[in-house]
Amino acid sequence: VPNTRFMVDGFRFQSSRCKHYWLSHYHSDHTTGLTTSFSSGTIYCSAVTANLLVKDMHINPSCIQPLPLNIPLLVDGINVTLIDANHCPGAVLFLFKTPPPPGSEFSEQVILHTGDMRWHPRMGRHPALKNQRIDMLFLDTTYASPKHVFPCQEDAIADIVRVMKQEAKARPGTLFIMGSYRIGKERAYLGAAKALGWKVHVNADKLRVLRLLGLPENDMALLTRDAAAARIHVSFMGKLLTPDALTDRIRAGPWTHVVAFRPTGWSFQKSGLSCRREGDVAIYGVPYSEHSSFAELRDCVKTLRPRRIVPTVNASTPA
């Protein structure tokens, strides 16, 4: 962060001149370089992310400073506010008010770092951002191309529910698999489960991590370790969602068919949900994203009107 001793999501760039490390959220591409032996300074993050760092990654708690959201705080003389990033549990934006660069007409430089973000119009109405001048915007540009057009999360979840109803009616013995990461995609599978009144099966490790996220009790009540009691099973997004792996689920019983969902913005097709069907297995690509679409990025920039934009995706230098 210019004119500070701050580093955002930059543990691979650890430096003796930097003692204040800011972690936007607990995804592995943002914690690269962070190990249990970290002792280079203090890590500032949300309470949820701090909980994960300590209890899942086993970082020394003395190196971590959880901060509340929506409250301006002073760190090393810099005014900082954390704002919900609408990404995964615990993800935040950082609003920094730093010393101005030489020759500036303003008494402070205002920098917004989005980490990973799914922009929503309500974010522009946040008290810390509404009518706030933004001098520099470090922007999550994952989908910064006009070709990346996908629906809001609510519509994507509605599509998942519609397909589940159709598939369950046509083939009553169908098991539904929802792709997920270590954290992320919770709204997709929990939203579908609420709409259909079904339970969600997770393995022991997944349940342990979910218990660290501070999810509402009614969401946690949907989860079960009993595979036979749940119509929806959560699985890692990678190799476990291949046709061969899904066919193995049928062989293990008691299901006759398996329908899996890959919830990612990369799967958008103008014709609707993509579907690959092989025998008794179907895999749907669902344009459910936890990053901003191109249209949402445009709305973000139009709303915030930053003087300068710094893209953070594919950046190879400290941010």
Coordinates of C-alpha atoms in Angstrom, one line a residue:
V1 CA 0.0 0.0 0.0
P2 CA 1.7 3.3 -1.1
N3 CA 3.1 5.5 1.6
T4 CA 2.6 2.9 4.3
R5 CA 4.4 -0.1 5.8
F6 CA 1.3 -2.2 4.9
M7 CA 1.1 -5.3 2.6
V8 CA -2.2 -6.8 1.4
D9 CA -2.4 -10.5 0.6
G10 CA 1.4 -10.4 0.0
F11 CA 3.0 -13.0 2.2
R12 CA 5.3 -14.1 -0.6
F13 CA 6.7 -10.6 -0.5
Q14 CA 7.6 -10.5 3.2
S15 CA 10.0 -7.7 3.9
S16 CA 11.9 -6.3 6.9
R17 CA 10.4 -2.9 6.1
C18 CA 6.8 -4.3 6.4
K19 CA 5.4 -5.2 9.8
H20 CA 1.7 -4.9 9.0
Y21 CA 0.2 -7.7 6.8
W22 CA -3.5 -7.5 5.7
L23 CA -5.3 -10.6 4.7
S24 CA -8.5 -10.1 2.8
H25 CA -9.8 -13.6 3.1
Y26 CA -8.9 -17.3 3.7
H27 CA -8.3 -18.6 0.2
S28 CA -5.0 -20.3 -0.6
D29 CA -4.1 -18.0 -3.5
H30 CA -4.1 -15.1 -1.0
T31 CA -2.2 -16.9 1.8
T32 CA 0.7 -18.1 -0.5
G33 CA 3.9 -17.7 1.4
L34 CA 2.2 -17.8 4.8
T35 CA 3.4 -20.7 7.0
T36 CA 3.0 -21.7 10.7
S37 CA 6.4 -20.2 11.3
F38 CA 5.3 -16.7 10.3
S39 CA 6.9 -14.1 12.6
S40 CA 7.4 -11.1 10.3
G41 CA 4.8 -8.9 11.8
T42 CA 1.1 -8.7 12.6
I43 CA -1.7 -10.1 10.4
Y44 CA -4.9 -7.9 10.3
C45 CA -8.1 -9.5 9.1
S46 CA -11.7 -10.2 10.0
A47 CA -12.7 -12.3 13.0
V48 CA -13.8 -15.2 10.8
T49 CA -10.5 -15.2 8.9
A50 CA -8.5 -15.0 12.2
N51 CA -10.4 -18.0 13.5
L52 CA -9.5 -20.0 10.4
L53 CA -5.8 -18.9 10.5
V54 CA -5.5 -20.1 14.1
K55 CA -7.7 -23.2 14.1
D56 CA -7.3 -24.5 10.6
M57 CA -3.8 -23.2 9.5
H58 CA -2.3 -23.2 13.0
I59 CA -0.8 -19.7 12.8
N60 CA 0.5 -18.3 16.1
P61 CA -2.4 -16.3 17.6
S62 CA 0.0 -13.7 18.9
C63 CA 0.7 -12.7 15.3
I64 CA -3.0 -12.1 14.4
Q65 CA -5.1 -9.1 15.1
P66 CA -8.8 -9.6 14.2
L67 CA -10.6 -6.4 13.5
P68 CA -14.3 -5.5 13.5
L69 CA -16.1 -4.5 10.3
N70 CA -17.5 -1.1 9.6
I71 CA -15.5 0.7 12.3
P72 CA -12.7 3.1 11.4
L73 CA -9.5 2.2 13.2
L74 CA -6.0 3.5 13.5
V75 CA -3.1 1.2 12.7
D76 CA 0.4 2.6 12.6
G77 CA -1.2 6.0 12.2
I78 CA -3.3 5.0 9.2
N79 CA -7.1 5.1 9.3
V80 CA -8.5 1.7 8.1
T81 CA -12.1 0.4 7.7
L82 CA -13.0 -3.2 6.9
I83 CA -16.1 -3.7 4.7
D84 CA -17.8 -7.0 3.8
A85 CA -16.6 -8.1 0.3
N86 CA -19.6 -10.4 -0.5
H87 CA -17.1 -13.1 -1.5
C88 CA -16.6 -16.0 1.0
P89 CA -17.1 -16.0 4.8
G90 CA -14.8 -13.5 6.4
A91 CA -13.8 -11.8 3.2
V92 CA -13.3 -8.0 3.4
L93 CA -12.4 -4.9 1.5
F94 CA -9.8 -2.6 3.1
L95 CA -10.3 1.2 3.0
F96 CA -7.1 2.9 3.8
K97 CA -6.6 6.7 4.4
T98 CA -2.9 7.2 4.1
P99 CA -0.5 10.2 3.9
P100 CA -0.8 12.0 0.6
P101 CA 1.9 11.7 -2.1
P102 CA 4.1 14.8 -2.7
G103 CA 2.3 17.6 -4.4
S104 CA -1.2 16.3 -3.6
E105 CA -4.0 18.8 -3.3
F106 CA -5.6 16.6 -0.5
S107 CA -4.6 16.0 3.1
E108 CA -4.9 12.3 2.7
Q109 CA -4.8 9.6 0.0
V110 CA -7.8 7.2 0.0
I111 CA -7.1 3.7 -1.1
L112 CA -9.6 0.9 -1.5
H113 CA -8.3 -2.7 -1.8
T114 CA -11.0 -5.1 -2.7
G115 CA -9.2 -8.4 -2.2
D116 CA -11.6 -10.8 -3.9
M117 CA -15.1 -9.3 -4.2
R118 CA -18.6 -9.8 -5.7
W119 CA -19.7 -6.2 -6.2
H120 CA -23.3 -5.4 -5.2
P121 CA -25.0 -2.0 -5.5
R122 CA -25.5 -1.9 -1.7
M123 CA -21.8 -1.7 -1.3
G124 CA -21.8 1.7 -2.9
R125 CA -24.2 2.8 -0.3
H126 CA -22.0 1.8 2.6
P127 CA -21.4 4.8 4.9
A128 CA -17.6 4.5 4.5
L129 CA -17.9 4.5 0.7
K130 CA -20.9 6.7 -0.1
N131 CA -19.6 10.0 -1.4
Q132 CA -16.1 9.0 -0.5
R133 CA -13.3 10.1 -2.9
I134 CA -11.2 7.1 -4.0
D135 CA -7.8 8.0 -5.2
M136 CA -6.6 4.4 -5.9
L137 CA -8.7 1.3 -6.3
F138 CA -7.0 -2.1 -6.1
L139 CA -9.6 -4.1 -8.0
D140 CA -10.4 -7.8 -8.3
T141 CA -10.3 -8.2 -12.1
T142 CA -11.0 -11.9 -12.3
Y143 CA -13.7 -11.4 -14.9
A144 CA -12.6 -8.1 -16.4
S145 CA -13.7 -8.8 -19.9
P146 CA -17.1 -8.1 -21.6
K147 CA -17.5 -11.8 -22.3
H148 CA -18.0 -12.5 -18.6
V149 CA -21.7 -12.0 -18.2
F150 CA -23.4 -14.1 -15.6
P151 CA -26.5 -13.8 -13.3
C152 CA -26.7 -12.7 -9.7
Q153 CA -26.2 -15.4 -7.1
E154 CA -29.9 -15.5 -6.3
D155 CA -30.8 -16.4 -9.9
A156 CA -28.0 -19.0 -10.1
I157 CA -29.3 -20.7 -7.0
A158 CA -32.8 -20.6 -8.4
D159 CA -31.5 -22.4 -11.5
I160 CA -29.9 -25.0 -9.3
V161 CA -33.1 -25.6 -7.4
R162 CA -35.1 -25.8 -10.6
V163 CA -32.8 -28.5 -12.0
M164 CA -32.8 -30.4 -8.8
K165 CA -36.6 -30.5 -8.8
Q166 CA -36.7 -31.7 -12.4
E167 CA -34.0 -34.3 -12.0
A168 CA -35.5 -35.6 -8.7
K169 CA -38.9 -35.9 -10.3
A170 CA -37.6 -37.7 -13.4
R171 CA -35.3 -40.0 -11.5
P172 CA -36.3 -40.3 -7.8
G173 CA -33.1 -42.2 -6.8
T174 CA -30.9 -39.3 -7.7
L175 CA -28.1 -38.0 -5.5
F176 CA -27.0 -34.4 -5.9
I177 CA -23.4 -33.3 -5.5
M178 CA -22.4 -29.7 -5.0
G179 CA -18.9 -28.6 -5.8
S180 CA -17.1 -26.5 -3.2
Y181 CA -13.7 -25.2 -2.0
R182 CA -12.3 -25.4 1.5
I183 CA -14.4 -22.3 2.1
G184 CA -16.7 -20.8 -0.5
K185 CA -20.0 -21.7 -2.3
E186 CA -21.8 -22.1 1.0
R187 CA -24.7 -19.9 -0.2
A188 CA -25.2 -22.2 -3.2
Y189 CA -25.6 -25.5 -1.5
L190 CA -27.2 -24.1 1.7
G191 CA -29.6 -22.0 -0.4
A192 CA -30.7 -25.0 -2.5
A193 CA -31.1 -27.1 0.7
K194 CA -33.3 -24.4 2.3
A195 CA -35.5 -24.1 -0.8
L196 CA -36.0 -27.9 -1.1
G197 CA -36.1 -28.8 2.6
W198 CA -33.2 -31.2 2.2
K199 CA -30.2 -32.0 4.4
V200 CA -26.6 -31.5 3.2
H201 CA -23.9 -34.1 3.8
V202 CA -20.3 -33.0 4.6
N203 CA -17.4 -35.0 5.7
A204 CA -15.8 -34.5 9.1
D205 CA -13.1 -32.1 8.0
K206 CA -15.6 -30.0 6.0
L207 CA -17.9 -29.8 9.0
R208 CA -15.0 -28.8 11.3
V209 CA -14.1 -25.9 8.9
L210 CA -17.8 -24.8 8.5
R211 CA -18.0 -24.6 12.3
L212 CA -15.3 -21.9 12.2
L213 CA -17.2 -19.6 9.9
G214 CA -19.8 -18.3 12.3
L215 CA -22.7 -19.4 10.1
P216 CA -26.3 -18.9 11.4
E217 CA -27.7 -21.8 13.5
N218 CA -30.4 -22.5 10.9
D219 CA -27.7 -23.0 8.3
M220 CA -25.7 -25.3 10.5
A221 CA -28.8 -27.3 11.2
L222 CA -29.0 -28.3 7.6
L223 CA -25.6 -30.1 7.8
T224 CA -25.2 -33.8 8.6
R225 CA -22.4 -36.4 8.7
D226 CA -25.1 -39.1 7.9
A227 CA -24.7 -39.6 4.1
A228 CA -27.9 -41.6 3.8
A229 CA -29.9 -38.8 5.5
A230 CA -28.9 -36.1 2.9
R231 CA -30.0 -35.7 -0.7
I232 CA -27.2 -33.1 -1.3
H233 CA -23.6 -34.0 -0.8
V234 CA -20.8 -31.4 -0.8
S235 CA -17.6 -32.4 -2.6
F236 CA -14.3 -30.8 -3.6
M237 CA -14.6 -29.0 -6.9
G238 CA -11.6 -30.9 -8.5
K239 CA -11.2 -34.6 -9.3
L240 CA -14.2 -35.7 -7.2
L241 CA -16.5 -34.2 -9.8
T242 CA -15.4 -36.4 -12.7
P243 CA -17.8 -38.9 -14.4
D244 CA -15.7 -41.9 -13.1
A245 CA -15.7 -40.6 -9.5
L246 CA -19.4 -39.9 -9.6
T247 CA -20.2 -43.3 -11.1
D248 CA -18.4 -44.8 -8.1
R249 CA -21.0 -43.1 -5.9
I250 CA -23.7 -45.1 -7.6
R251 CA -21.9 -48.3 -7.2
A252 CA -21.5 -47.5 -3.4
G253 CA -25.4 -47.2 -3.3
P254 CA -28.1 -46.6 -2.6
W255 CA -28.4 -44.1 -5.4
T256 CA -29.4 -44.9 -9.0
H257 CA -28.3 -41.6 -10.6
V258 CA -25.9 -38.8 -9.7
V259 CA -26.3 -35.1 -10.7
A260 CA -23.3 -32.9 -9.9
F261 CA -23.1 -29.1 -10.1
R262 CA -19.9 -27.0 -10.7
P263 CA -20.8 -23.6 -9.4
T264 CA -18.3 -21.2 -11.1
G265 CA -18.5 -18.0 -13.2
W266 CA -16.4 -19.7 -15.8
S267 CA -19.3 -22.0 -16.7
F268 CA -21.6 -19.3 -18.1
Q269 CA -23.3 -20.1 -21.4
K270 CA -25.9 -17.8 -23.1
S271 CA -28.0 -20.9 -23.8
G272 CA -28.3 -21.5 -20.0
L273 CA -26.8 -24.1 -17.7
S274 CA -24.3 -26.5 -19.5
C275 CA -24.9 -30.2 -19.0
R276 CA -22.7 -33.2 -19.7
R277 CA -24.4 -36.5 -19.3
E278 CA -22.8 -39.9 -19.3
G279 CA -24.9 -42.9 -18.5
D280 CA -26.4 -42.4 -15.1
V281 CA -24.3 -39.3 -14.3
A282 CA -24.9 -35.7 -15.2
I283 CA -22.6 -32.7 -14.5
Y284 CA -24.1 -29.2 -14.7
G285 CA -22.0 -26.1 -15.1
V286 CA -23.7 -23.3 -13.1
P287 CA -22.7 -19.7 -13.4
Y288 CA -22.7 -19.1 -9.7
S289 CA -19.8 -16.8 -8.9
E290 CA -18.3 -15.2 -5.9
H291 CA -16.4 -12.7 -8.1
S292 CA -17.9 -9.7 -9.9
S293 CA -19.1 -10.0 -13.4
F294 CA -17.9 -7.5 -16.0
A295 CA -21.1 -5.5 -15.7
E296 CA -20.7 -5.4 -11.9
L297 CA -17.1 -4.2 -12.2
R298 CA -18.3 -1.4 -14.5
D299 CA -21.0 -0.5 -11.9
C300 CA -18.3 -0.6 -9.2
V301 CA -16.1 1.8 -11.1
K302 CA -19.0 4.1 -12.1
T303 CA -20.1 4.3 -8.5
L304 CA -16.8 4.8 -6.8
R305 CA -15.2 6.9 -9.6
P306 CA -11.6 6.1 -8.6
R307 CA -8.8 8.4 -9.9
R308 CA -6.7 5.3 -10.6
I309 CA -7.4 1.6 -10.9
V310 CA -4.8 -1.1 -10.2
P311 CA -5.8 -4.6 -11.3
T312 CA -4.9 -7.3 -8.7
V313 CA -5.5 -10.5 -10.7
N314 CA -2.3 -11.9 -12.4
A315 CA -0.3 -9.2 -10.6
S316 CA 3.3 -10.4 -9.8
T317 CA 4.4 -7.4 -7.7
P318 CA 3.4 -6.5 -4.1
A319 CA 0.1 -4.7 -3.8

